[in-house]
mmCIF file of N, CA and C and ligand atoms in Angstrom:
data_model
loop_
_atom_site.group_PDB
_atom_site.id
_atom_site.type_symbol
_atom_site.label_atom_id
_atom_site.label_comp_id
_atom_site.label_asym_id
_atom_site.label_seq_id
_atom_site.Cartn_x
_atom_site.Cartn_y
_atom_site.Cartn_z
ATOM 1 N N MET A 1295 -11.666 72.582 -8.697
ATOM 2 C CA MET A 1295 -10.561 71.655 -8.888
ATOM 3 C C MET A 1295 -10.251 71.542 -10.391
ATOM 4 N N LYS A 1296 -8.976 71.539 -10.710
ATOM 5 C CA LYS A 1296 -8.568 71.431 -12.108
ATOM 6 C C LYS A 1296 -7.937 70.073 -12.380
ATOM 7 N N CYS A 1297 -7.960 69.666 -13.634
ATOM 8 C CA CYS A 1297 -7.453 68.360 -14.026
ATOM 9 C C CYS A 1297 -5.934 68.303 -13.834
ATOM 10 N N PRO A 1298 -5.449 67.308 -13.088
ATOM 11 C CA PRO A 1298 -3.993 67.168 -12.892
ATOM 12 C C PRO A 1298 -3.260 66.863 -14.206
ATOM 13 N N ARG A 1299 -3.975 66.333 -15.160
ATOM 14 C CA ARG A 1299 -3.346 65.936 -16.413
ATOM 15 C C ARG A 1299 -3.355 67.094 -17.422
ATOM 16 N N CYS A 1300 -4.493 67.780 -17.513
ATOM 17 C CA CYS A 1300 -4.628 68.847 -18.506
ATOM 18 C C CYS A 1300 -4.218 70.207 -17.945
ATOM 19 N N LYS A 1301 -4.027 70.278 -16.652
ATOM 20 C CA LYS A 1301 -3.537 71.470 -15.975
ATOM 21 C C LYS A 1301 -4.552 72.613 -15.926
ATOM 22 N N ASN A 1302 -5.064 73.021 -17.057
ATOM 23 C CA ASN A 1302 -5.934 74.197 -17.033
ATOM 24 C C ASN A 1302 -7.390 73.879 -17.346
ATOM 25 N N GLU A 1303 -7.705 72.581 -17.398
ATOM 26 C CA GLU A 1303 -9.092 72.191 -17.650
ATOM 27 C C GLU A 1303 -9.807 72.001 -16.320
ATOM 28 N N VAL A 1304 -10.919 72.714 -16.154
ATOM 29 C CA VAL A 1304 -11.661 72.599 -14.901
ATOM 30 C C VAL A 1304 -12.510 71.336 -14.931
ATOM 31 N N LEU A 1305 -12.455 70.585 -13.836
ATOM 32 C CA LEU A 1305 -13.205 69.338 -13.759
ATOM 33 C C LEU A 1305 -14.685 69.605 -13.542
ATOM 34 N N LYS A 1306 -15.503 68.751 -14.106
ATOM 35 C CA LYS A 1306 -16.943 68.822 -13.908
ATOM 36 C C LYS A 1306 -17.371 67.738 -12.942
ATOM 37 N N LYS A 1307 -18.508 67.991 -12.307
ATOM 38 C CA LYS A 1307 -19.044 66.986 -11.396
ATOM 39 C C LYS A 1307 -19.863 65.962 -12.179
ATOM 40 N N ALA A 1308 -19.647 64.697 -11.837
ATOM 41 C CA ALA A 1308 -20.442 63.633 -12.447
ATOM 42 C C ALA A 1308 -20.842 62.662 -11.349
ATOM 43 N N ARG A 1309 -21.917 61.937 -11.558
ATOM 44 C CA ARG A 1309 -22.355 60.967 -10.556
ATOM 45 C C ARG A 1309 -22.164 59.551 -11.090
ATOM 46 N N ILE A 1310 -21.447 58.754 -10.301
ATOM 47 C CA ILE A 1310 -21.215 57.356 -10.649
ATOM 48 C C ILE A 1310 -21.510 56.519 -9.414
ATOM 49 N N HIS A 1311 -22.402 55.574 -9.535
ATOM 50 C CA HIS A 1311 -22.766 54.722 -8.406
ATOM 51 C C HIS A 1311 -23.140 55.562 -7.182
ATOM 52 N N ASP A 1312 -23.941 56.599 -7.399
ATOM 53 C CA ASP A 1312 -24.416 57.470 -6.319
ATOM 54 C C ASP A 1312 -23.294 58.256 -5.658
ATOM 55 N N LEU A 1313 -22.127 58.268 -6.285
ATOM 56 C CA LEU A 1313 -21.025 59.075 -5.771
ATOM 57 C C LEU A 1313 -20.780 60.249 -6.708
ATOM 58 N N GLU A 1314 -20.421 61.362 -6.107
ATOM 59 C CA GLU A 1314 -20.084 62.509 -6.930
ATOM 60 C C GLU A 1314 -18.580 62.494 -7.184
ATOM 61 N N VAL A 1315 -18.206 62.481 -8.443
ATOM 62 C CA VAL A 1315 -16.802 62.429 -8.810
ATOM 63 C C VAL A 1315 -16.463 63.623 -9.696
ATOM 64 N N ASP A 1316 -15.197 63.897 -9.845
ATOM 65 C CA ASP A 1316 -14.744 64.972 -10.722
ATOM 66 C C ASP A 1316 -14.350 64.383 -12.067
ATOM 67 N N TYR A 1317 -14.902 64.957 -13.096
ATOM 68 C CA TYR A 1317 -14.737 64.400 -14.437
ATOM 69 C C TYR A 1317 -14.146 65.451 -15.365
ATOM 70 N N CYS A 1318 -13.159 65.069 -16.148
ATOM 71 C CA CYS A 1318 -12.555 65.986 -17.107
ATOM 72 C C CYS A 1318 -13.086 65.671 -18.498
ATOM 73 N N SER A 1319 -13.737 66.657 -19.105
ATOM 74 C CA SER A 1319 -14.324 66.434 -20.430
ATOM 75 C C SER A 1319 -13.268 66.468 -21.526
ATOM 76 N N LYS A 1320 -12.081 66.908 -21.183
ATOM 77 C CA LYS A 1320 -11.031 67.028 -22.189
ATOM 78 C C LYS A 1320 -10.280 65.702 -22.394
ATOM 79 N N CYS A 1321 -9.806 65.109 -21.283
ATOM 80 C CA CYS A 1321 -9.067 63.846 -21.396
ATOM 81 C C CYS A 1321 -9.934 62.663 -20.968
ATOM 82 N N HIS A 1322 -11.201 62.943 -20.577
ATOM 83 C CA HIS A 1322 -12.144 61.919 -20.141
ATOM 84 C C HIS A 1322 -11.635 61.174 -18.914
ATOM 85 N N GLY A 1323 -10.822 61.854 -18.118
ATOM 86 C CA GLY A 1323 -10.348 61.264 -16.873
ATOM 87 C C GLY A 1323 -11.352 61.476 -15.761
ATOM 88 N N ILE A 1324 -11.429 60.522 -14.848
ATOM 89 C CA ILE A 1324 -12.286 60.650 -13.676
ATOM 90 C C ILE A 1324 -11.398 60.638 -12.449
ATOM 91 N N TRP A 1325 -11.548 61.652 -11.622
ATOM 92 C CA TRP A 1325 -10.685 61.807 -10.454
ATOM 93 C C TRP A 1325 -11.498 61.590 -9.194
ATOM 94 N N LEU A 1326 -11.037 60.683 -8.384
ATOM 95 C CA LEU A 1326 -11.748 60.311 -7.168
ATOM 96 C C LEU A 1326 -10.923 60.634 -5.939
ATOM 97 N N ASP A 1327 -11.628 60.996 -4.864
ATOM 98 C CA ASP A 1327 -10.977 61.023 -3.562
ATOM 99 C C ASP A 1327 -10.749 59.585 -3.122
ATOM 100 N N LYS A 1328 -9.813 59.405 -2.184
ATOM 101 C CA LYS A 1328 -9.534 58.041 -1.739
ATOM 102 C C LYS A 1328 -10.768 57.382 -1.121
ATOM 103 N N ASP A 1329 -11.522 58.161 -0.344
ATOM 104 C CA ASP A 1329 -12.728 57.629 0.283
ATOM 105 C C ASP A 1329 -13.734 57.169 -0.764
ATOM 106 N N GLU A 1330 -13.844 57.944 -1.831
ATOM 107 C CA GLU A 1330 -14.781 57.592 -2.886
ATOM 108 C C GLU A 1330 -14.358 56.304 -3.575
ATOM 109 N N LEU A 1331 -13.067 56.162 -3.781
ATOM 110 C CA LEU A 1331 -12.543 54.955 -4.408
ATOM 111 C C LEU A 1331 -12.814 53.736 -3.527
ATOM 112 N N ASP A 1332 -12.620 53.913 -2.214
ATOM 113 C CA ASP A 1332 -12.875 52.820 -1.282
ATOM 114 C C ASP A 1332 -14.346 52.414 -1.308
ATOM 115 N N GLN A 1333 -15.216 53.410 -1.423
ATOM 116 C CA GLN A 1333 -16.646 53.111 -1.438
ATOM 117 C C GLN A 1333 -17.019 52.298 -2.669
ATOM 118 N N ILE A 1334 -16.494 52.672 -3.809
ATOM 119 C CA ILE A 1334 -16.790 51.948 -5.045
ATOM 120 C C ILE A 1334 -16.248 50.526 -4.976
ATOM 121 N N CYS A 1335 -15.005 50.393 -4.494
ATOM 122 C CA CYS A 1335 -14.400 49.058 -4.401
ATOM 123 C C CYS A 1335 -15.089 48.213 -3.345
ATOM 124 N N GLY A 1336 -15.575 48.855 -2.295
ATOM 125 C CA GLY A 1336 -16.155 48.120 -1.178
ATOM 126 C C GLY A 1336 -17.593 47.730 -1.402
ATOM 127 N N ASN A 1337 -18.254 48.389 -2.331
ATOM 128 C CA ASN A 1337 -19.672 48.163 -2.531
ATOM 129 C C ASN A 1337 -20.010 46.734 -2.921
ATOM 130 N N THR A 1338 -19.104 46.075 -3.630
ATOM 131 C CA THR A 1338 -19.398 44.736 -4.109
ATOM 132 C C THR A 1338 -19.419 43.715 -2.976
ATOM 133 N N ASN A 1339 -18.808 44.074 -1.859
ATOM 134 C CA ASN A 1339 -18.763 43.152 -0.728
ATOM 135 C C ASN A 1339 -20.006 43.235 0.165
ATOM 136 N N GLU A 1340 -20.808 44.288 -0.037
ATOM 137 C CA GLU A 1340 -21.994 44.452 0.795
ATOM 138 C C GLU A 1340 -23.148 43.624 0.242
ATOM 139 N N ASP A 1341 -23.998 43.176 1.155
ATOM 140 C CA ASP A 1341 -25.112 42.302 0.806
ATOM 141 C C ASP A 1341 -24.645 40.988 0.198
HETATM 142 ZN ZN1 ZN B 1665 -8.011 66.230 -18.200
#
């Protein structure tokens, strides 16, 4: 997967809150799938 912003920069995998996300080292953008975003937002409601 390539960065939508930088076009030709390949995203790297990074782990945030036990989720694997795509990270761009060029623009420092983090790209999430919708499910991943829901998990991060939903985590605070658990427990
Ligand atoms: Zn980028």
